[in-house]
CSV table of C-alpha atoms in Angstrom, one decimal:
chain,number,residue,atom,x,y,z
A,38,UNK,CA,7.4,-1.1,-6.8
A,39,UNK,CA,4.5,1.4,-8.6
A,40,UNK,CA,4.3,3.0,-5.6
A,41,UNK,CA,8.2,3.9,-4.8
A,42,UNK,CA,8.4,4.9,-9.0
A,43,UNK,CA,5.0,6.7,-9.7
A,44,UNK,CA,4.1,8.4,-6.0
A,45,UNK,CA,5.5,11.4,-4.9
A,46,UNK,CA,6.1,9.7,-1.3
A,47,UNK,CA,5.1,6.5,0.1
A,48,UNK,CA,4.1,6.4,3.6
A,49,UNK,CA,3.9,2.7,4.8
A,50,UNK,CA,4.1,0.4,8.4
A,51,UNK,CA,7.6,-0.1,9.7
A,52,UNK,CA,7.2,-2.3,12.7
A,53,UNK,CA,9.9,-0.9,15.2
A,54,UNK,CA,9.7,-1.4,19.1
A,55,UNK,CA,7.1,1.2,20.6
A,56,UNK,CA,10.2,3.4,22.1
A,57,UNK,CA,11.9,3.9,19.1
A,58,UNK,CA,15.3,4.4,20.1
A,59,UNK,CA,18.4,3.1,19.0
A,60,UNK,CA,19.1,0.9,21.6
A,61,UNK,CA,16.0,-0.6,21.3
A,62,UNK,CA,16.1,-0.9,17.8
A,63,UNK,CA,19.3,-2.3,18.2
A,64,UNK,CA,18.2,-5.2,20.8
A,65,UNK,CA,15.1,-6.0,18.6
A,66,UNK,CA,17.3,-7.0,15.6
A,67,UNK,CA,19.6,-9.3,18.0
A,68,UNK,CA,16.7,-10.9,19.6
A,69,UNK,CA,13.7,-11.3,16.9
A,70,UNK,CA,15.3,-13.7,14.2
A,71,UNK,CA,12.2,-12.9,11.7
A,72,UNK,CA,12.7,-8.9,12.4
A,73,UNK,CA,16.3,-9.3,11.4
A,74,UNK,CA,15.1,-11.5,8.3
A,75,UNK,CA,12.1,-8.6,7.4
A,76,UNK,CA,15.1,-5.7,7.3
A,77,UNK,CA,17.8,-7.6,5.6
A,78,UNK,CA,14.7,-8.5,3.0
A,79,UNK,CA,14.2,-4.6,2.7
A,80,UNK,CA,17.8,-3.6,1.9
A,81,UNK,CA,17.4,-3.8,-1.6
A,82,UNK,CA,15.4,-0.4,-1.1
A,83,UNK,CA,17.9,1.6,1.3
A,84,UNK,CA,18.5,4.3,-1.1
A,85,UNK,CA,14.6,5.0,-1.1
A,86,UNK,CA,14.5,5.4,2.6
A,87,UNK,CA,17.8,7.3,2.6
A,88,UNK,CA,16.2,10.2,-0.4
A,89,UNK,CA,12.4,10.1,1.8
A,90,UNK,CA,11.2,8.3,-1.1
A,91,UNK,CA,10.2,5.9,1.4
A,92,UNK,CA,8.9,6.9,4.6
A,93,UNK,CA,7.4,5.1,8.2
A,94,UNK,CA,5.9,8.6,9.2
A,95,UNK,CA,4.4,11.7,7.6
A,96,UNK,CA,4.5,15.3,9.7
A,97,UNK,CA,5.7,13.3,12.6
A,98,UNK,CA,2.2,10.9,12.0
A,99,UNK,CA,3.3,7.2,12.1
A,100,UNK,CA,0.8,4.6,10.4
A,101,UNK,CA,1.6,1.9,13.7
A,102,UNK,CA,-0.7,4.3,16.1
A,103,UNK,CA,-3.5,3.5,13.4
A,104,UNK,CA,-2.6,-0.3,12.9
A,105,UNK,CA,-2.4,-0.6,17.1
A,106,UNK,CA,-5.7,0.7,17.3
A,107,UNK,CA,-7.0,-1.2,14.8
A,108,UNK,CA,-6.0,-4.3,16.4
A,109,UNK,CA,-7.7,-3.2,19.6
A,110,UNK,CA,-10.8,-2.5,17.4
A,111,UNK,CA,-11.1,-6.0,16.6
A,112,UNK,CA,-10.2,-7.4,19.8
A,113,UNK,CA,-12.9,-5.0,21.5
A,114,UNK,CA,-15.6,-3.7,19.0
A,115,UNK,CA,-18.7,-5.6,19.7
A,116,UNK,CA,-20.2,-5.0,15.8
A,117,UNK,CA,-16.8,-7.1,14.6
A,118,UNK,CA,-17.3,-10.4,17.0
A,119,UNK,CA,-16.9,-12.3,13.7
A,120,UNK,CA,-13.5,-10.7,13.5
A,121,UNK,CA,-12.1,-11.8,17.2
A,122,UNK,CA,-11.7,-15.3,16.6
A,123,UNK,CA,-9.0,-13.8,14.3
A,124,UNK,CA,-7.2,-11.4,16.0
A,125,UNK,CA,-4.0,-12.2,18.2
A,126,UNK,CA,-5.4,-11.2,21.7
A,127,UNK,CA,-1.6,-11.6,23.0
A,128,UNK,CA,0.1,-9.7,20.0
A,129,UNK,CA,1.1,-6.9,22.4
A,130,UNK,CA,2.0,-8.8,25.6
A,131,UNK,CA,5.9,-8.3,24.3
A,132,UNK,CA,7.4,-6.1,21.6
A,133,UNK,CA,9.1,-9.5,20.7
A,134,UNK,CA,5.8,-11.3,20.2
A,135,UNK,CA,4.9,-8.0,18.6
A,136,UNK,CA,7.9,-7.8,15.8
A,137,UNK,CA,7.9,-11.8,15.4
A,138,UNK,CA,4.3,-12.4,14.5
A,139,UNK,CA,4.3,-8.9,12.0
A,140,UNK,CA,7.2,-9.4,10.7
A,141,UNK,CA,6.2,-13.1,9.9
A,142,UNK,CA,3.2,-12.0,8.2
A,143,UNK,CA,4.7,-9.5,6.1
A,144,UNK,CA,7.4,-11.5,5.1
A,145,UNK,CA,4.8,-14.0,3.6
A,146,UNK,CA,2.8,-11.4,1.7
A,147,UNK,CA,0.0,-11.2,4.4
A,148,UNK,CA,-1.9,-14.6,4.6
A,149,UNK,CA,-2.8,-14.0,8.2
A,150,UNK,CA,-6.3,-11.7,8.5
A,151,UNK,CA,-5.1,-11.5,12.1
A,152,UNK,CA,-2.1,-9.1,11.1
A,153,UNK,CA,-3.1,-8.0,7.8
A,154,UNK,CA,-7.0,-6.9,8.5
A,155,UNK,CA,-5.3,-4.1,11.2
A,156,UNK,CA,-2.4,-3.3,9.1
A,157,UNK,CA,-4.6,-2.8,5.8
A,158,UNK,CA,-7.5,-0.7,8.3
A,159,UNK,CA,-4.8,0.9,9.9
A,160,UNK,CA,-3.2,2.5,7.0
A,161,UNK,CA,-6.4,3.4,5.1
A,162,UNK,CA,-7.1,5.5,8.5
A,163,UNK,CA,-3.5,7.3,8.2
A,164,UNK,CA,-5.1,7.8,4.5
A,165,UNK,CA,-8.0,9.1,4.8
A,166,UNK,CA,-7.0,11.4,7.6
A,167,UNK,CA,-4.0,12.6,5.6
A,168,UNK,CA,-5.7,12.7,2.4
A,169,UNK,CA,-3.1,10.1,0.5
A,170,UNK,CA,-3.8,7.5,-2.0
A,171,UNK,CA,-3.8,4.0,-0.8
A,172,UNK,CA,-2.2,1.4,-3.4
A,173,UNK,CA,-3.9,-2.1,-3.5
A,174,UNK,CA,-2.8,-5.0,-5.3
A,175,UNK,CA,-4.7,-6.6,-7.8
A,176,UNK,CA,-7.8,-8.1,-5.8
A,177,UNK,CA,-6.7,-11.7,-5.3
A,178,UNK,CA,-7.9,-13.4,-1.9
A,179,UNK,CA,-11.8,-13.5,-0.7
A,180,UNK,CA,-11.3,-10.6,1.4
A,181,UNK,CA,-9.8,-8.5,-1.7
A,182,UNK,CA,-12.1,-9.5,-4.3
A,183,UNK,CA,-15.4,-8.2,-1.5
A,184,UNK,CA,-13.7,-5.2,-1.2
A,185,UNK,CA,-13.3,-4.7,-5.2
A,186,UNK,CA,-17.0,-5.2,-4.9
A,187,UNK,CA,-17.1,-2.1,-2.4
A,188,UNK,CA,-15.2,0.4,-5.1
A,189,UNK,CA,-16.3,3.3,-7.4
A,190,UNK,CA,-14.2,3.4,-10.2
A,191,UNK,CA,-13.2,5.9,-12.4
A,192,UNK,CA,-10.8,5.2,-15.1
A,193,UNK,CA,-8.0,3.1,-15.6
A,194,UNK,CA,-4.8,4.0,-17.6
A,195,UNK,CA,-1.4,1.5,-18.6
A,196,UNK,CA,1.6,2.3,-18.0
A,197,UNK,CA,5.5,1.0,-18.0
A,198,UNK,CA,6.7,0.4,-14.9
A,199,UNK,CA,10.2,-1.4,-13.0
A,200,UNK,CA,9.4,-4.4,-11.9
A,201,UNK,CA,12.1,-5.5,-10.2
A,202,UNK,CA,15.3,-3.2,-9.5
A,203,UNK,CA,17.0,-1.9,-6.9
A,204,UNK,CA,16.7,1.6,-5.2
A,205,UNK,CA,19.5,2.9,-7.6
A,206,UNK,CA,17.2,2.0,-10.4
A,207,UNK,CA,14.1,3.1,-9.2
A,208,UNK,CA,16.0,6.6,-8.3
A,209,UNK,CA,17.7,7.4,-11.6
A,210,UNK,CA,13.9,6.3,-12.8
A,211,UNK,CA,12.2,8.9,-10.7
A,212,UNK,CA,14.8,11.5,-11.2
A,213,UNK,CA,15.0,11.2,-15.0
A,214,UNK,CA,11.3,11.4,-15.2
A,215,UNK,CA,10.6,14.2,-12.7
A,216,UNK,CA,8.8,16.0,-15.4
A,217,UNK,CA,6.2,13.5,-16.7
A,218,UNK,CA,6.2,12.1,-13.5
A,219,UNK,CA,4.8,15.1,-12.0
A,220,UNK,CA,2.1,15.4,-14.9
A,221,UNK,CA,1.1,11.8,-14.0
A,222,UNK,CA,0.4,12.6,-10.5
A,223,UNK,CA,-1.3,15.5,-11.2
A,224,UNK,CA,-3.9,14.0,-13.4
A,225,UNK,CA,-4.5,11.4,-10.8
A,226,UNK,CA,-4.3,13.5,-8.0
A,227,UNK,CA,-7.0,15.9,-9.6
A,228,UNK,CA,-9.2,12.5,-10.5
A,229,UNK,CA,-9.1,11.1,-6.7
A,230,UNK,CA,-9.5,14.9,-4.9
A,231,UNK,CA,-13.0,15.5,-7.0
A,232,UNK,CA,-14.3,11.7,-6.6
A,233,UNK,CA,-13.9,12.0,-3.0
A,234,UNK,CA,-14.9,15.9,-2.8
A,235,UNK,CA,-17.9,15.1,-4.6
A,236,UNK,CA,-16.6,18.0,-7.4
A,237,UNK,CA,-18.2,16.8,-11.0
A,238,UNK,CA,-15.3,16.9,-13.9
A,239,UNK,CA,-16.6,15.9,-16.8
A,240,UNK,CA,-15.4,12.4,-17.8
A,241,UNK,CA,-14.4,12.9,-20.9
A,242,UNK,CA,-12.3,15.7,-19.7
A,243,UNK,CA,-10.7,13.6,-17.0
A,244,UNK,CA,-9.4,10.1,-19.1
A,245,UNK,CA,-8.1,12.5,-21.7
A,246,UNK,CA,-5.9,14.7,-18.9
A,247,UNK,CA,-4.8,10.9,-17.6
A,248,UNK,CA,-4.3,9.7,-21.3
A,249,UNK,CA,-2.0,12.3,-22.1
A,250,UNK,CA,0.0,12.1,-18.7
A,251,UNK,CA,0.1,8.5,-19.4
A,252,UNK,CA,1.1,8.4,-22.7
A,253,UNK,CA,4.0,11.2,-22.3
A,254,UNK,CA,5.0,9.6,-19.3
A,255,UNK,CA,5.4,5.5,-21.0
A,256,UNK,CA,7.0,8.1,-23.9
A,257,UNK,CA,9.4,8.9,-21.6
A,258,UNK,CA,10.3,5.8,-19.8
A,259,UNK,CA,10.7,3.8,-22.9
A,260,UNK,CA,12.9,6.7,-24.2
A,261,UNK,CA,15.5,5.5,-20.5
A,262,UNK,CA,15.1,2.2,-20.2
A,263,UNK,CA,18.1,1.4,-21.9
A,264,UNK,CA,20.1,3.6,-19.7
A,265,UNK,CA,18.5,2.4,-16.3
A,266,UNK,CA,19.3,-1.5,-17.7
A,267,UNK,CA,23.1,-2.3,-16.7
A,268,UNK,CA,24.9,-5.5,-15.6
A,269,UNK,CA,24.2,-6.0,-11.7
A,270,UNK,CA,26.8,-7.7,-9.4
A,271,UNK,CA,26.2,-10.7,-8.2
A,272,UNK,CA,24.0,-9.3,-5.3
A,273,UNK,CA,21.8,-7.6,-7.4
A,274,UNK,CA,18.6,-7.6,-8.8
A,275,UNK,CA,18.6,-7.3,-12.5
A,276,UNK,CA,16.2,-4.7,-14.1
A,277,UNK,CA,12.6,-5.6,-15.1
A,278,UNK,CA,10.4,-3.4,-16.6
A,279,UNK,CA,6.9,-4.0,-17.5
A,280,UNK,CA,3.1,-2.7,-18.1
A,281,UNK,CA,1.0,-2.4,-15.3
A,282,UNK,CA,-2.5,-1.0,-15.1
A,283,UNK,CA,-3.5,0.9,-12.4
A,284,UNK,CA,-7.5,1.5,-12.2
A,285,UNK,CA,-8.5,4.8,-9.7
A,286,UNK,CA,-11.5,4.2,-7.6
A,287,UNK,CA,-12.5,5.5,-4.3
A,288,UNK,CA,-13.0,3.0,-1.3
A,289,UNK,CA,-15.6,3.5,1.7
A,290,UNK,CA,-13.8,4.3,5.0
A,291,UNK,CA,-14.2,1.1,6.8
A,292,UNK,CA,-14.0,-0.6,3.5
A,293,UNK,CA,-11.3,-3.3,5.0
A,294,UNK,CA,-13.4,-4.4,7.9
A,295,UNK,CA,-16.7,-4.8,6.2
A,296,UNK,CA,-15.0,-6.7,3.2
A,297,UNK,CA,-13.8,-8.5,6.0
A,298,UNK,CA,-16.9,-8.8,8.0
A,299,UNK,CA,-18.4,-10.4,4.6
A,300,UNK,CA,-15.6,-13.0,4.1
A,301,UNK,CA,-15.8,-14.0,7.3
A,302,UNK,CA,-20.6,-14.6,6.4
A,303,UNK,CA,-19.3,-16.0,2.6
A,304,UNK,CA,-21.3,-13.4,1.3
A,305,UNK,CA,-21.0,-11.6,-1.9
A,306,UNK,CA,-21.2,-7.7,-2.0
A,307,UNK,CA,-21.6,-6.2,1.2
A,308,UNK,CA,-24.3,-3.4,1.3
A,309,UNK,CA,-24.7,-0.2,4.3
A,310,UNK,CA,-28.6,-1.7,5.5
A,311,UNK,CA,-27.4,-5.7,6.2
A,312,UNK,CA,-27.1,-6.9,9.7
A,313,UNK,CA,-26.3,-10.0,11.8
A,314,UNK,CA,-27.8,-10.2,14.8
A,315,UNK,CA,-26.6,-7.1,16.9
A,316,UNK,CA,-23.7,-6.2,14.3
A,317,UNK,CA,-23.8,-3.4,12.8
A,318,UNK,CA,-22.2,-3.3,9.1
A,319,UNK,CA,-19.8,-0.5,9.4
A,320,UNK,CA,-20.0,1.3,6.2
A,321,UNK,CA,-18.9,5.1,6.5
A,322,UNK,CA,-20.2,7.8,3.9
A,323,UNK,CA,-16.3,9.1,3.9
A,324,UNK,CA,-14.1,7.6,1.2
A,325,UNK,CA,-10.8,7.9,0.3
A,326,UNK,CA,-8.2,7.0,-2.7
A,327,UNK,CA,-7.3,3.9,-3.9
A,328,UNK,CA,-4.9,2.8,-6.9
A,329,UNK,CA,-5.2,-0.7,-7.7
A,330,UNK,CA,-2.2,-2.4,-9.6
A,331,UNK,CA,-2.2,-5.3,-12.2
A,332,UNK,CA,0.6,-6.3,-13.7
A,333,UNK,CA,0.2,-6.8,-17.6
A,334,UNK,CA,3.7,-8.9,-18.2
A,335,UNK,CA,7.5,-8.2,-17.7
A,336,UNK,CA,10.6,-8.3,-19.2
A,337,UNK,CA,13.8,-8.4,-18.8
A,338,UNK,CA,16.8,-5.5,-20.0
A,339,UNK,CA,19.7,-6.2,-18.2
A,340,UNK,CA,21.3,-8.7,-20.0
């Protein structure tokens, strides 16, 4: 939800069948109960995808390429044995095995390393190579809180948010805002680009841009949110709006599989020079973006 209202574009996985044509598509949703279930679950946001709010690809890039690979990294990789026992080594014997076991994952917010070690490695490649920003949720498993570990941050701002909404909402959101909005991603934008460039701004300098972005920005939304609140139909969502925080950090490369990789030991904070046996830990010097999200409390507006 922060990342359909507060990004300029969000790039995410779509699992489709590996042809991507119609028919195709069209014979998946007949045959793979769970891949029907997964689309029907995301039709709340049609109007996103429809206005490329929303978006499987960027510049013709998808992010599956990164999260196929990625499975074959773990299935292959000789450093991330500790990993294999974990991954599905039949996942791509059938696009319906394929969509079933994804789409089952997904649907249940990700509690199967199996799927969501690739999906989260794959998409931090199709960051880092694109130069996005990845959004995280607020560290909550083993594997999440060893990556936290693994982060440089560098401020942290507050701001209103919808919580729950449909893509109407959202869109009136992000088109009434378009100003602030912009202002907000700028400051972040600049914050990220020199953290990862290695380009010094002075910190003071920085929280103040992203204070003020914020702070015209919640000035803003606060200034809506009666307007975006109306009575839904019955097959709506009513509006929610709350605070999040969102804390900017930077994340190693390969910071999935070697939070991962420590989960999987029960150690604590992973560092570059420890090794098992003939693993290798595979921390990379590059780092990209990160946004991690905390929800601060919600309300309700529409009555």
């Amino acid at each position: 939800m922060v990342a359909s209202l507060v990004c300029d574009r969000a790039v995410t996985f779509l699992p489709s069948p590996p042809s991507g044509d119609r028919e195709s598509f069209t014979e998946a949703v007949a045959v793979v109960p769970r891949y029907r279930e997964l689309l029907q679950s995301w039709e709340w946001c049609a109007q996103l995808w429809d206005r490329g709010v929303l978006c499987a690809q960027l510049d013709g890039r998808d992010p599956a390429q990164h999260v196929c690979r990625a499975c074959d990294r773990m299935m292959t990789d000789s450093a991330l044995k500790l990993l294999r026992q974990l991954a599905h080594d039949r996942l791509f014997d059938s696009v319906q095995t394929y969509l079933d076991v994804i789409s089952r994952d997904i649907l249940c917010a990700g509690p199967n390393p199996g799927v969501s070690i690739p999906v989260v490695l794959g998409l931090d490649e199709f960051a880092f190579e694109h130069g996005l920003v990845a959004v995280r949720p607020e560290p909550a498993s083993l594997i999440q809180r060893v990556e936290a570990g693994l982060a440089e941050r560098l401020a942290v701002v507050a701001i209103p948010v919808i919580h729950q909404g449909d893509g109407r909402c959202v869109m009136e959101a992000r088109d009434a805002l378009a100003d602030p909005l912009d202002d907000l991603r700028d400051a972040i934008d600049e914050a990220l680009t020199a953290a990862i460039e290695g380009e010094y701004i002075e910190p003071a300098q920085r929280d103040a841009r992203l204070r003020d972005a914020s702070r015209a920005y919640a000035h803003a939304f606060n200034e809506i949110r009666d307007e975006l609140a109306h009575v839904p139909k019955d097959d709506e969502p009513r509006m929610v709006e709350g605070q999040v925080t969102l804390t900017l950090a930077t994340l190693p490369r390969d910071a999935a599989i070697t939070s991962a990789l420590a989960a999987q030991r029960g150690l604590g904070r992973p560092t570059p020079d420890v090794q098992h046996d003939d693993e290798a830990a595979p921390i990379a010097d590059e780092r990209f973006g990160v946004m991690f999200v905390k929800p601060l409390g919600a309300g309700r507006v529409a009555p």
